[in-house]
């Protein structure tokens, strides 16, 4: 290894260690910290984050990148070293384009604006949040202006989460999805709620069953924790130390821990499956938001809501909950899958979910670069919701105030959720071609071969390649909505026939 | 506030945030981390620790200290600002005296040597640990040589834990204690073990009762966590975020969670009682190791092994454990207090404990600066133990290999345990003079006034003053073994009479 590369790796290890320390602080804050800790934890996080940023944007890092690049000495473009130099150069150039003052202003605004959003949502008071949203939009436009002009001003925002993805490509996928999803929801979403959906599902039983499922999927005790929190998430501190979280709603099967555990386990298996040689480098995490979400949704939905999965797991699951005593497997399976028009994105079924995202993708572009004034957001949200899903929010709490993302300055993030859904089925189809016994294995509670296929094709590469390059080895090809639409159509047809 | 002082505070806040982040990483490692995380956690800690050290020892910090000192503008010596400048100058000068290479070598050796110690202890193989001990002693002597000559070469080591304390002062106290403690143990330590000591004490009951006790002493849920770990400790990330840990031996009352919880709660109440204005400064922690230990021992022993405490708590406690059903309060109280000659320091009763420390205090000076070759350590340990406590260790596991401290390079630390015991009673006597109802309050499970007295006299000052200055406001005077010896004599007399 060249001296410059060795030195670059040393510097990046140190910066990655700081970023990891920040993630430990965040996990602790959300999962373990007594309330009293809130007063100083923000300061601890700001210090660690600022030091990591300052160390990274130094001139010396840029020089090391160029020297290391010139000394790669014919290392193939797929080698860890070549990818490290390439990805680091891209991250560094992007970070250097944003003036430190703007960066600091965005960070500060984001934490204050999230507080304002939380209060506004609690009080159903959009007007109090509007000035924060205006200010966030202004800073986001200044952020976009830091980058060279692109085909679409939304591109740099999308690129933060989905390296190299074009807005035009997302638009093409979503335009194909919208009418098809609306049709599926209209045709299948008219049933009354099943009475057993509201439980009770006692927390301790949920917990024990969630641990059983997480371990079965591959989240071994040696490498994974599972804890409870308010808004479940997954984080990791190395490929060998992954933290899953879940929540335990006792009166709503959809919000029970079982699905959120499988969702976060999907994220966690992706992190755990990374090549350990990438630990302590910027390559040691999932490739992109959409690819990460493709894995959480693959394990939660494609596997975890399949009839085969519940053939294996339903006997144990039903034993735990008296309310399910007389509920047949097929009835249960239909209840956790069928469309039901809903106002809240995070509670949406698989079919409706995409419409929630399509709504946000359109509105955030109109807010940033189009004709939509923030004062008109609630009405336009409600009109569009009525058109897409067929129901109108009675208040903003269940309308444009429901998600934290805009409060947190996360513009460009929403579409990756639905791209993840699309990719999950695309990848699953390729897996089925190589592992034809996959469904038979699921029915036996055996997930090892599925994990190994995904690890070999996707997980082990970490962040070495672009999303498109990453899914190529799985031969899934460029993003394509057709497998996903076929999957939803088949599922809805099978539910109707059941 | 002067510009230099503002800038110094800003720099110190950043350095303190990094040190706090390291403590969060350590707590997580010992309490939460899956085993797999061990591979990278050491690197994360090394990076954060090194950056904090590098930021602190810069020339700029020294210049800010001097400018800030000159601009204190008549601020009294007891003000936060004056103390901050004073303590920081002292820390900085001490840190600058140690060459970075030696510092790095000590850090590296310590982590490797702890591993070697753990293996040696597990295998009862002192010979395999001896080379590590030799190397540690050599580095410690080089460390001592970094400081100006003092009356005793042990002074700089002691000073790391007990600012300003002289070895001569410790020797004087221990020389007074040794014959008195030996006499008490000889006169009172001949009974057979009570059968109920070995339980069973089911873990979940211990846990619930430990939470009751911790909350009653003042460790409120808003500011404290209580978790389990192998070797209990306490840490804090601000005055408002304190982490207690305990352990749950089911077959040994002395090693049950109840006493370790009270011990760690004592440490934690000290941290929590610090003035919140000191958070994010180097003053935001206890004053010294001995003062910290004085508080853990005050809550664990002086309060937590008193007859008054158990008059309040024994009814609940006995209800939890079938083995105690027919054990009268007085029998229980005698069992948790009476001397019994023992080989293991951490399991020792209050009376014998000091003899374990006196042994180590002597031996570590002989190892460092005297005639004791490491090859002769086991024999000298065993001879001395026989002389002091009256029993001879049958192996080194229960002899000179029992503690981690020498493996970790912690020379100068042991005496602070016993100084803490001495101070705990000295402070308690002063408290009793101001709060004559203290024992009556304990008997009612009411600890608020005791905590407030301690907070006002000791806790709120954090690390502003030297240990001697800190105990002056409690009017406890310079360290004095007489109250402690009176306390032990009274306790042993009352046990004999019961």
mmCIF file of C-alpha atoms in Angstrom, chain B residues 321-463:
data_model
loop_
_atom_site.group_PDB
_atom_site.id
_atom_site.type_symbol
_atom_site.label_atom_id
_atom_site.label_comp_id
_atom_site.label_asym_id
_atom_site.label_seq_id
_atom_site.Cartn_x
_atom_site.Cartn_y
_atom_site.Cartn_z
ATOM 1 C CA UNK B 321 -36.586 -14.065 50.136
ATOM 2 C CA UNK B 322 -37.906 -17.308 51.614
ATOM 3 C CA UNK B 323 -34.493 -18.060 53.147
ATOM 4 C CA UNK B 324 -34.895 -15.089 55.498
ATOM 5 C CA UNK B 325 -38.337 -16.061 56.723
ATOM 6 C CA UNK B 326 -37.172 -17.062 60.219
ATOM 7 C CA UNK B 327 -34.164 -14.759 60.476
ATOM 8 C CA UNK B 328 -34.678 -11.976 63.037
ATOM 9 C CA UNK B 329 -33.609 -8.440 62.167
ATOM 10 C CA UNK B 330 -30.739 -8.462 64.653
ATOM 11 C CA UNK B 331 -29.333 -11.712 63.314
ATOM 12 C CA UNK B 332 -29.452 -10.362 59.784
ATOM 13 C CA UNK B 333 -27.855 -7.087 60.838
ATOM 14 C CA UNK B 334 -25.045 -8.888 62.638
ATOM 15 C CA UNK B 335 -24.389 -11.112 59.621
ATOM 16 C CA UNK B 336 -23.897 -8.165 57.253
ATOM 17 C CA UNK B 337 -21.587 -6.376 59.668
ATOM 18 C CA UNK B 338 -19.437 -8.669 61.765
ATOM 19 C CA UNK B 339 -15.772 -9.177 60.854
ATOM 20 C CA UNK B 340 -14.727 -12.384 59.199
ATOM 21 C CA UNK B 341 -11.134 -12.818 58.087
ATOM 22 C CA UNK B 342 -11.272 -13.077 54.300
ATOM 23 C CA UNK B 343 -8.873 -13.419 51.399
ATOM 24 C CA UNK B 344 -10.687 -11.258 48.844
ATOM 25 C CA UNK B 345 -10.723 -7.493 49.248
ATOM 26 C CA UNK B 346 -14.010 -6.809 47.473
ATOM 27 C CA UNK B 347 -15.846 -9.327 49.673
ATOM 28 C CA UNK B 348 -14.349 -8.039 52.926
ATOM 29 C CA UNK B 349 -16.434 -6.723 55.803
ATOM 30 C CA UNK B 350 -16.010 -3.128 56.988
ATOM 31 C CA UNK B 351 -13.504 -3.970 59.713
ATOM 32 C CA UNK B 352 -11.207 -6.275 57.746
ATOM 33 C CA UNK B 353 -11.310 -4.142 54.588
ATOM 34 C CA UNK B 354 -8.710 -1.642 55.741
ATOM 35 C CA UNK B 355 -6.143 -4.372 56.336
ATOM 36 C CA UNK B 356 -6.431 -5.419 52.677
ATOM 37 C CA UNK B 357 -5.626 -1.851 51.654
ATOM 38 C CA UNK B 358 -2.749 -1.467 54.085
ATOM 39 C CA UNK B 359 -1.230 -4.615 52.582
ATOM 40 C CA UNK B 360 -1.422 -3.208 49.042
ATOM 41 C CA UNK B 361 -0.241 0.280 49.991
ATOM 42 C CA UNK B 362 2.937 -1.168 51.463
ATOM 43 C CA UNK B 363 3.603 -3.688 48.714
ATOM 44 C CA UNK B 364 3.161 -1.282 45.822
ATOM 45 C CA UNK B 365 5.693 1.121 47.290
ATOM 46 C CA UNK B 366 8.142 -1.723 47.861
ATOM 47 C CA UNK B 367 7.630 -2.888 44.261
ATOM 48 C CA UNK B 368 8.120 0.568 42.806
ATOM 49 C CA UNK B 369 10.839 2.048 44.956
ATOM 50 C CA UNK B 370 11.912 -0.569 47.483
ATOM 51 C CA UNK B 371 13.585 -3.932 47.695
ATOM 52 C CA UNK B 372 10.725 -6.104 46.486
ATOM 53 C CA UNK B 373 11.473 -7.982 43.263
ATOM 54 C CA UNK B 374 8.371 -9.087 41.366
ATOM 55 C CA UNK B 375 9.519 -12.705 41.620
ATOM 56 C CA UNK B 376 9.061 -12.498 45.398
ATOM 57 C CA UNK B 377 5.679 -10.770 45.329
ATOM 58 C CA UNK B 378 3.457 -13.842 45.915
ATOM 59 C CA UNK B 379 5.375 -14.960 48.952
ATOM 60 C CA UNK B 380 5.608 -11.529 50.488
ATOM 61 C CA UNK B 381 1.883 -10.988 49.823
ATOM 62 C CA UNK B 382 1.013 -14.245 51.555
ATOM 63 C CA UNK B 383 3.331 -13.656 54.524
ATOM 64 C CA UNK B 384 1.970 -10.158 55.028
ATOM 65 C CA UNK B 385 -1.617 -11.353 54.673
ATOM 66 C CA UNK B 386 -1.071 -13.963 57.329
ATOM 67 C CA UNK B 387 0.382 -11.380 59.651
ATOM 68 C CA UNK B 388 -2.364 -8.781 59.005
ATOM 69 C CA UNK B 389 -5.534 -10.849 58.714
ATOM 70 C CA UNK B 390 -4.442 -14.192 60.120
ATOM 71 C CA UNK B 391 -5.043 -16.354 57.050
ATOM 72 C CA UNK B 392 -2.746 -17.376 54.205
ATOM 73 C CA UNK B 393 -3.941 -17.461 50.561
ATOM 74 C CA UNK B 394 -3.742 -21.013 49.172
ATOM 75 C CA UNK B 395 -3.098 -19.671 45.647
ATOM 76 C CA UNK B 396 -2.305 -16.405 43.827
ATOM 77 C CA UNK B 397 -5.798 -16.135 42.394
ATOM 78 C CA UNK B 398 -6.917 -15.396 45.952
ATOM 79 C CA UNK B 399 -3.635 -13.614 46.642
ATOM 80 C CA UNK B 400 -1.686 -11.107 44.607
ATOM 81 C CA UNK B 401 -3.611 -11.745 41.361
ATOM 82 C CA UNK B 402 -7.044 -10.860 42.727
ATOM 83 C CA UNK B 403 -7.182 -7.170 41.730
ATOM 84 C CA UNK B 404 -7.028 -5.609 38.276
ATOM 85 C CA UNK B 405 -5.343 -2.394 39.469
ATOM 86 C CA UNK B 406 -1.670 -3.260 39.012
ATOM 87 C CA UNK B 407 -2.445 -4.837 35.663
ATOM 88 C CA UNK B 408 -4.131 -1.605 34.630
ATOM 89 C CA UNK B 409 -1.220 0.513 35.837
ATOM 90 C CA UNK B 410 -3.244 2.020 38.692
ATOM 91 C CA UNK B 411 -0.527 2.588 41.269
ATOM 92 C CA UNK B 412 -1.449 5.161 43.903
ATOM 93 C CA UNK B 413 -5.142 4.285 43.776
ATOM 94 C CA UNK B 414 -5.505 1.609 46.489
ATOM 95 C CA UNK B 415 -4.983 3.867 49.533
ATOM 96 C CA UNK B 416 -7.860 6.117 48.438
ATOM 97 C CA UNK B 417 -10.313 3.285 49.149
ATOM 98 C CA UNK B 418 -9.383 3.264 52.805
ATOM 99 C CA UNK B 419 -9.027 7.029 53.043
ATOM 100 C CA UNK B 420 -12.608 7.064 51.770
ATOM 101 C CA UNK B 421 -13.706 4.805 54.630
ATOM 102 C CA UNK B 422 -11.985 7.052 57.141
ATOM 103 C CA UNK B 423 -13.476 10.216 55.646
ATOM 104 C CA UNK B 424 -16.960 8.715 55.433
ATOM 105 C CA UNK B 425 -17.243 8.559 59.222
ATOM 106 C CA UNK B 426 -15.504 11.867 59.749
ATOM 107 C CA UNK B 427 -18.063 13.563 57.479
ATOM 108 C CA UNK B 428 -20.927 11.582 58.999
ATOM 109 C CA UNK B 429 -20.052 12.816 62.501
ATOM 110 C CA UNK B 430 -20.253 16.402 61.277
ATOM 111 C CA UNK B 431 -23.541 15.670 59.561
ATOM 112 C CA UNK B 432 -24.957 14.214 62.781
ATOM 113 C CA UNK B 433 -24.026 17.391 64.618
ATOM 114 C CA UNK B 434 -26.082 19.448 62.134
ATOM 115 C CA UNK B 435 -28.842 16.877 61.524
ATOM 116 C CA UNK B 436 -29.414 15.185 64.865
ATOM 117 C CA UNK B 437 -32.548 13.493 63.495
ATOM 118 C CA UNK B 438 -30.557 11.685 60.764
ATOM 119 C CA UNK B 439 -30.874 8.212 62.278
ATOM 120 C CA UNK B 440 -34.556 8.732 63.031
ATOM 121 C CA UNK B 441 -35.051 9.747 59.383
ATOM 122 C CA UNK B 442 -33.180 6.680 58.142
ATOM 123 C CA UNK B 443 -35.459 4.525 60.235
ATOM 124 C CA UNK B 444 -38.376 6.033 58.314
ATOM 125 C CA UNK B 445 -36.739 5.546 54.935
ATOM 126 C CA UNK B 446 -36.312 9.299 54.566
ATOM 127 C CA UNK B 447 -32.957 10.418 53.137
ATOM 128 C CA UNK B 448 -33.708 13.864 51.722
ATOM 129 C CA UNK B 449 -32.232 15.986 54.471
ATOM 130 C CA UNK B 450 -29.079 13.855 54.597
ATOM 131 C CA UNK B 451 -28.626 14.253 50.846
ATOM 132 C CA UNK B 452 -29.228 18.006 51.013
ATOM 133 C CA UNK B 453 -26.637 18.449 53.756
ATOM 134 C CA UNK B 454 -24.066 16.493 51.759
ATOM 135 C CA UNK B 455 -24.946 18.321 48.555
ATOM 136 C CA UNK B 456 -24.589 21.700 50.183
ATOM 137 C CA UNK B 457 -21.345 20.907 52.016
ATOM 138 C CA UNK B 458 -19.602 18.666 49.474
ATOM 139 C CA UNK B 459 -21.297 17.605 46.284
ATOM 140 C CA UNK B 460 -22.073 20.963 44.719
ATOM 141 C CA UNK B 461 -18.403 22.004 44.677
ATOM 142 C CA UNK B 462 -17.452 19.289 42.212
ATOM 143 C CA UNK B 463 -13.746 19.450 41.547
#
